[in-house]
Amino acid sequence: MMLGKIHSLETMGLVDGPGIRVVVFLQGCALRCQFCHNPDTWATEGGEEMSPQELLQKIVRYRPYFTRSSGGVTFSGGEPLLQPEFVLETLKLCREARIHTCLDTAGCGRGMYDEILQYTDLVLYDVKQITEESYRQMTGRDWTETGKFLQAVRRAGTPVWVRHVVVPGLTDGEAHMAALQSFVHAHVPNVQKVELLPYHLLGVHKYEVMGLKYPLTGVPAMDIGKVEQWQKKYFAVGETRR
């Protein structure tokens, strides 16, 4: 029996795709983003083992909260694409059940992108950084894999919402926003909107509990007002997530 490793479920999510959503956080991530607030999802081991059928049973319980035009399930993490076989099978079951599907991803998985995107209604794509050097510094990896994913998205024609965390001194400022706008237009296909997410400190305690050094010690939370200004100026469609 195929089993996936589930870190946790959020049953009334309002910020990870359209409408009210079940958010499935899968275990495991290959990136080590400096601003990550979920280090507890990094390890590929751990989590609750569940079959695609068992996960679908949990998802359909919340179908009454979905509407004809919004609501559904979002696969997040960690990085859901590190469990491609499990995600693909679950997506197929959701398609049969007529449940809208979102894939919240940095595009750094283990392949099978073309097959997975056949059953994905919306991609929430995380732009970590906009140059190869800054991407490597931010995530610890090069962007070869995420480039392969974007090529697959282009082939599939799947709609995309871009999301970008705004970190003081790293991904903020007028120059960066103008460069981000150009990067999205040039490299990310099928974009419907861009959401700027203010950097916050809510995950710092997790590093302390896990005995890990926090990469951005001393960096303050991002000023939400500034992010809202940049959202309106450069990416008028979309709301600033608090």
PDB file of N, CA and C in Angstrom, residues 187-221:
ATOM      1  N   HIS A 187      10.077  34.720 -16.268  1.00  0.00           N
ATOM      2  CA  HIS A 187      10.391  33.330 -15.934  1.00  0.00           C
ATOM      3  C   HIS A 187       9.214  32.491 -15.427  1.00  0.00           C
ATOM      4  N   VAL A 188       8.179  33.112 -14.924  1.00  0.00           N
ATOM      5  CA  VAL A 188       7.088  32.332 -14.341  1.00  0.00           C
ATOM      6  C   VAL A 188       5.881  32.382 -15.273  1.00  0.00           C
ATOM      7  N   PRO A 189       5.443  31.248 -15.809  1.00  0.00           N
ATOM      8  CA  PRO A 189       4.338  31.244 -16.771  1.00  0.00           C
ATOM      9  C   PRO A 189       2.974  31.305 -16.091  1.00  0.00           C
ATOM     10  N   ASN A 190       1.982  31.754 -16.851  1.00  0.00           N
ATOM     11  CA  ASN A 190       0.574  31.617 -16.483  1.00  0.00           C
ATOM     12  C   ASN A 190       0.217  32.297 -15.163  1.00  0.00           C
ATOM     13  N   VAL A 191       0.849  33.434 -14.876  1.00  0.00           N
ATOM     14  CA  VAL A 191       0.660  34.083 -13.579  1.00  0.00           C
ATOM     15  C   VAL A 191      -0.667  34.835 -13.552  1.00  0.00           C
ATOM     16  N   GLN A 192      -1.465  34.549 -12.533  1.00  0.00           N
ATOM     17  CA  GLN A 192      -2.720  35.260 -12.333  1.00  0.00           C
ATOM     18  C   GLN A 192      -2.568  36.408 -11.345  1.00  0.00           C
ATOM     19  N   LYS A 193      -1.724  36.215 -10.341  1.00  0.00           N
ATOM     20  CA  LYS A 193      -1.467  37.290  -9.388  1.00  0.00           C
ATOM     21  C   LYS A 193      -0.193  36.997  -8.600  1.00  0.00           C
ATOM     22  N   VAL A 194       0.315  38.044  -7.947  1.00  0.00           N
ATOM     23  CA  VAL A 194       1.495  37.941  -7.101  1.00  0.00           C
ATOM     24  C   VAL A 194       1.109  38.405  -5.705  1.00  0.00           C
ATOM     25  N   GLU A 195       1.474  37.620  -4.695  1.00  0.00           N
ATOM     26  CA  GLU A 195       1.198  37.966  -3.305  1.00  0.00           C
ATOM     27  C   GLU A 195       2.520  38.184  -2.574  1.00  0.00           C
ATOM     28  N   LEU A 196       2.680  39.355  -1.983  1.00  0.00           N
ATOM     29  CA  LEU A 196       3.842  39.640  -1.153  1.00  0.00           C
ATOM     30  C   LEU A 196       3.515  39.298   0.297  1.00  0.00           C
ATOM     31  N   LEU A 197       4.385  38.518   0.921  1.00  0.00           N
ATOM     32  CA  LEU A 197       4.161  38.037   2.294  1.00  0.00           C
ATOM     33  C   LEU A 197       5.186  38.661   3.228  1.00  0.00           C
ATOM     34  N   PRO A 198       4.760  39.461   4.200  1.00  0.00           N
ATOM     35  CA  PRO A 198       5.716  40.088   5.116  1.00  0.00           C
ATOM     36  C   PRO A 198       6.409  39.048   6.001  1.00  0.00           C
ATOM     37  N   TYR A 199       7.727  39.120   6.080  1.00  0.00           N
ATOM     38  CA  TYR A 199       8.503  38.259   6.966  1.00  0.00           C
ATOM     39  C   TYR A 199       8.066  38.482   8.410  1.00  0.00           C
ATOM     40  N   HIS A 200       7.931  37.362   9.159  1.00  0.00           N
ATOM     41  CA  HIS A 200       7.538  37.456  10.572  1.00  0.00           C
ATOM     42  C   HIS A 200       8.453  36.584  11.419  1.00  0.00           C
ATOM     43  N   LEU A 201       8.276  36.671  12.726  1.00  0.00           N
ATOM     44  CA  LEU A 201       9.156  35.974  13.665  1.00  0.00           C
ATOM     45  C   LEU A 201       8.454  34.820  14.380  1.00  0.00           C
ATOM     46  N   LEU A 202       7.315  34.369  13.847  1.00  0.00           N
ATOM     47  CA  LEU A 202       6.509  33.376  14.558  1.00  0.00           C
ATOM     48  C   LEU A 202       7.183  32.013  14.657  1.00  0.00           C
ATOM     49  N   GLY A 203       8.153  31.734  13.781  1.00  0.00           N
ATOM     50  CA  GLY A 203       8.793  30.421  13.806  1.00  0.00           C
ATOM     51  C   GLY A 203      10.077  30.358  14.607  1.00  0.00           C
ATOM     52  N   VAL A 204      10.524  31.488  15.174  1.00  0.00           N
ATOM     53  CA  VAL A 204      11.811  31.512  15.859  1.00  0.00           C
ATOM     54  C   VAL A 204      11.854  30.514  17.006  1.00  0.00           C
ATOM     55  N   HIS A 205      10.752  30.395  17.744  1.00  0.00           N
ATOM     56  CA  HIS A 205      10.748  29.502  18.906  1.00  0.00           C
ATOM     57  C   HIS A 205      10.951  28.050  18.517  1.00  0.00           C
ATOM     58  N   LYS A 206      10.557  27.680  17.289  1.00  0.00           N
ATOM     59  CA  LYS A 206      10.744  26.297  16.843  1.00  0.00           C
ATOM     60  C   LYS A 206      12.228  25.956  16.754  1.00  0.00           C
ATOM     61  N   TYR A 207      13.024  26.903  16.271  1.00  0.00           N
ATOM     62  CA  TYR A 207      14.469  26.685  16.201  1.00  0.00           C
ATOM     63  C   TYR A 207      15.043  26.480  17.605  1.00  0.00           C
ATOM     64  N   GLU A 208      14.560  27.282  18.543  1.00  0.00           N
ATOM     65  CA  GLU A 208      15.041  27.162  19.917  1.00  0.00           C
ATOM     66  C   GLU A 208      14.699  25.795  20.499  1.00  0.00           C
ATOM     67  N   VAL A 209      13.475  25.355  20.273  1.00  0.00           N
ATOM     68  CA  VAL A 209      13.041  24.059  20.790  1.00  0.00           C
ATOM     69  C   VAL A 209      13.832  22.913  20.163  1.00  0.00           C
ATOM     70  N   MET A 210      14.135  23.051  18.869  1.00  0.00           N
ATOM     71  CA  MET A 210      14.846  21.999  18.145  1.00  0.00           C
ATOM     72  C   MET A 210      16.367  22.097  18.286  1.00  0.00           C
ATOM     73  N   GLY A 211      16.839  23.125  18.994  1.00  0.00           N
ATOM     74  CA  GLY A 211      18.272  23.290  19.188  1.00  0.00           C
ATOM     75  C   GLY A 211      19.007  23.717  17.943  1.00  0.00           C
ATOM     76  N   LEU A 212      18.331  24.453  17.054  1.00  0.00           N
ATOM     77  CA  LEU A 212      18.913  24.911  15.807  1.00  0.00           C
ATOM     78  C   LEU A 212      19.237  26.400  15.879  1.00  0.00           C
ATOM     79  N   LYS A 213      20.286  26.810  15.178  1.00  0.00           N
ATOM     80  CA  LYS A 213      20.626  28.224  15.099  1.00  0.00           C
ATOM     81  C   LYS A 213      19.693  28.903  14.109  1.00  0.00           C
ATOM     82  N   TYR A 214      19.093  29.997  14.517  1.00  0.00           N
ATOM     83  CA  TYR A 214      18.192  30.724  13.629  1.00  0.00           C
ATOM     84  C   TYR A 214      19.005  31.574  12.667  1.00  0.00           C
ATOM     85  N   PRO A 215      18.806  31.420  11.343  1.00  0.00           N
ATOM     86  CA  PRO A 215      19.671  32.094  10.365  1.00  0.00           C
ATOM     87  C   PRO A 215      19.554  33.610  10.346  1.00  0.00           C
ATOM     88  N   LEU A 216      18.406  34.149  10.740  1.00  0.00           N
ATOM     89  CA  LEU A 216      18.182  35.589  10.600  1.00  0.00           C
ATOM     90  C   LEU A 216      18.056  36.277  11.957  1.00  0.00           C
ATOM     91  N   THR A 217      18.859  35.843  12.905  1.00  0.00           N
ATOM     92  CA  THR A 217      18.863  36.469  14.225  1.00  0.00           C
ATOM     93  C   THR A 217      19.139  37.964  14.094  1.00  0.00           C
ATOM     94  N   GLY A 218      18.290  38.766  14.714  1.00  0.00           N
ATOM     95  CA  GLY A 218      18.461  40.212  14.682  1.00  0.00           C
ATOM     96  C   GLY A 218      17.715  40.914  13.573  1.00  0.00           C
ATOM     97  N   VAL A 219      17.200  40.149  12.604  1.00  0.00           N
ATOM     98  CA  VAL A 219      16.408  40.761  11.531  1.00  0.00           C
ATOM     99  C   VAL A 219      14.987  40.978  12.036  1.00  0.00           C
ATOM    100  N   PRO A 220      14.471  42.198  11.985  1.00  0.00           N
ATOM    101  CA  PRO A 220      13.136  42.460  12.516  1.00  0.00           C
ATOM    102  C   PRO A 220      12.044  41.983  11.566  1.00  0.00           C
ATOM    103  N   ALA A 221      10.840  41.855  12.098  1.00  0.00           N
ATOM    104  CA  ALA A 221       9.688  41.554  11.245  1.00  0.00           C
ATOM    105  C   ALA A 221       9.508  42.671  10.220  1.00  0.00           C
TER     106      ALA A 221
END
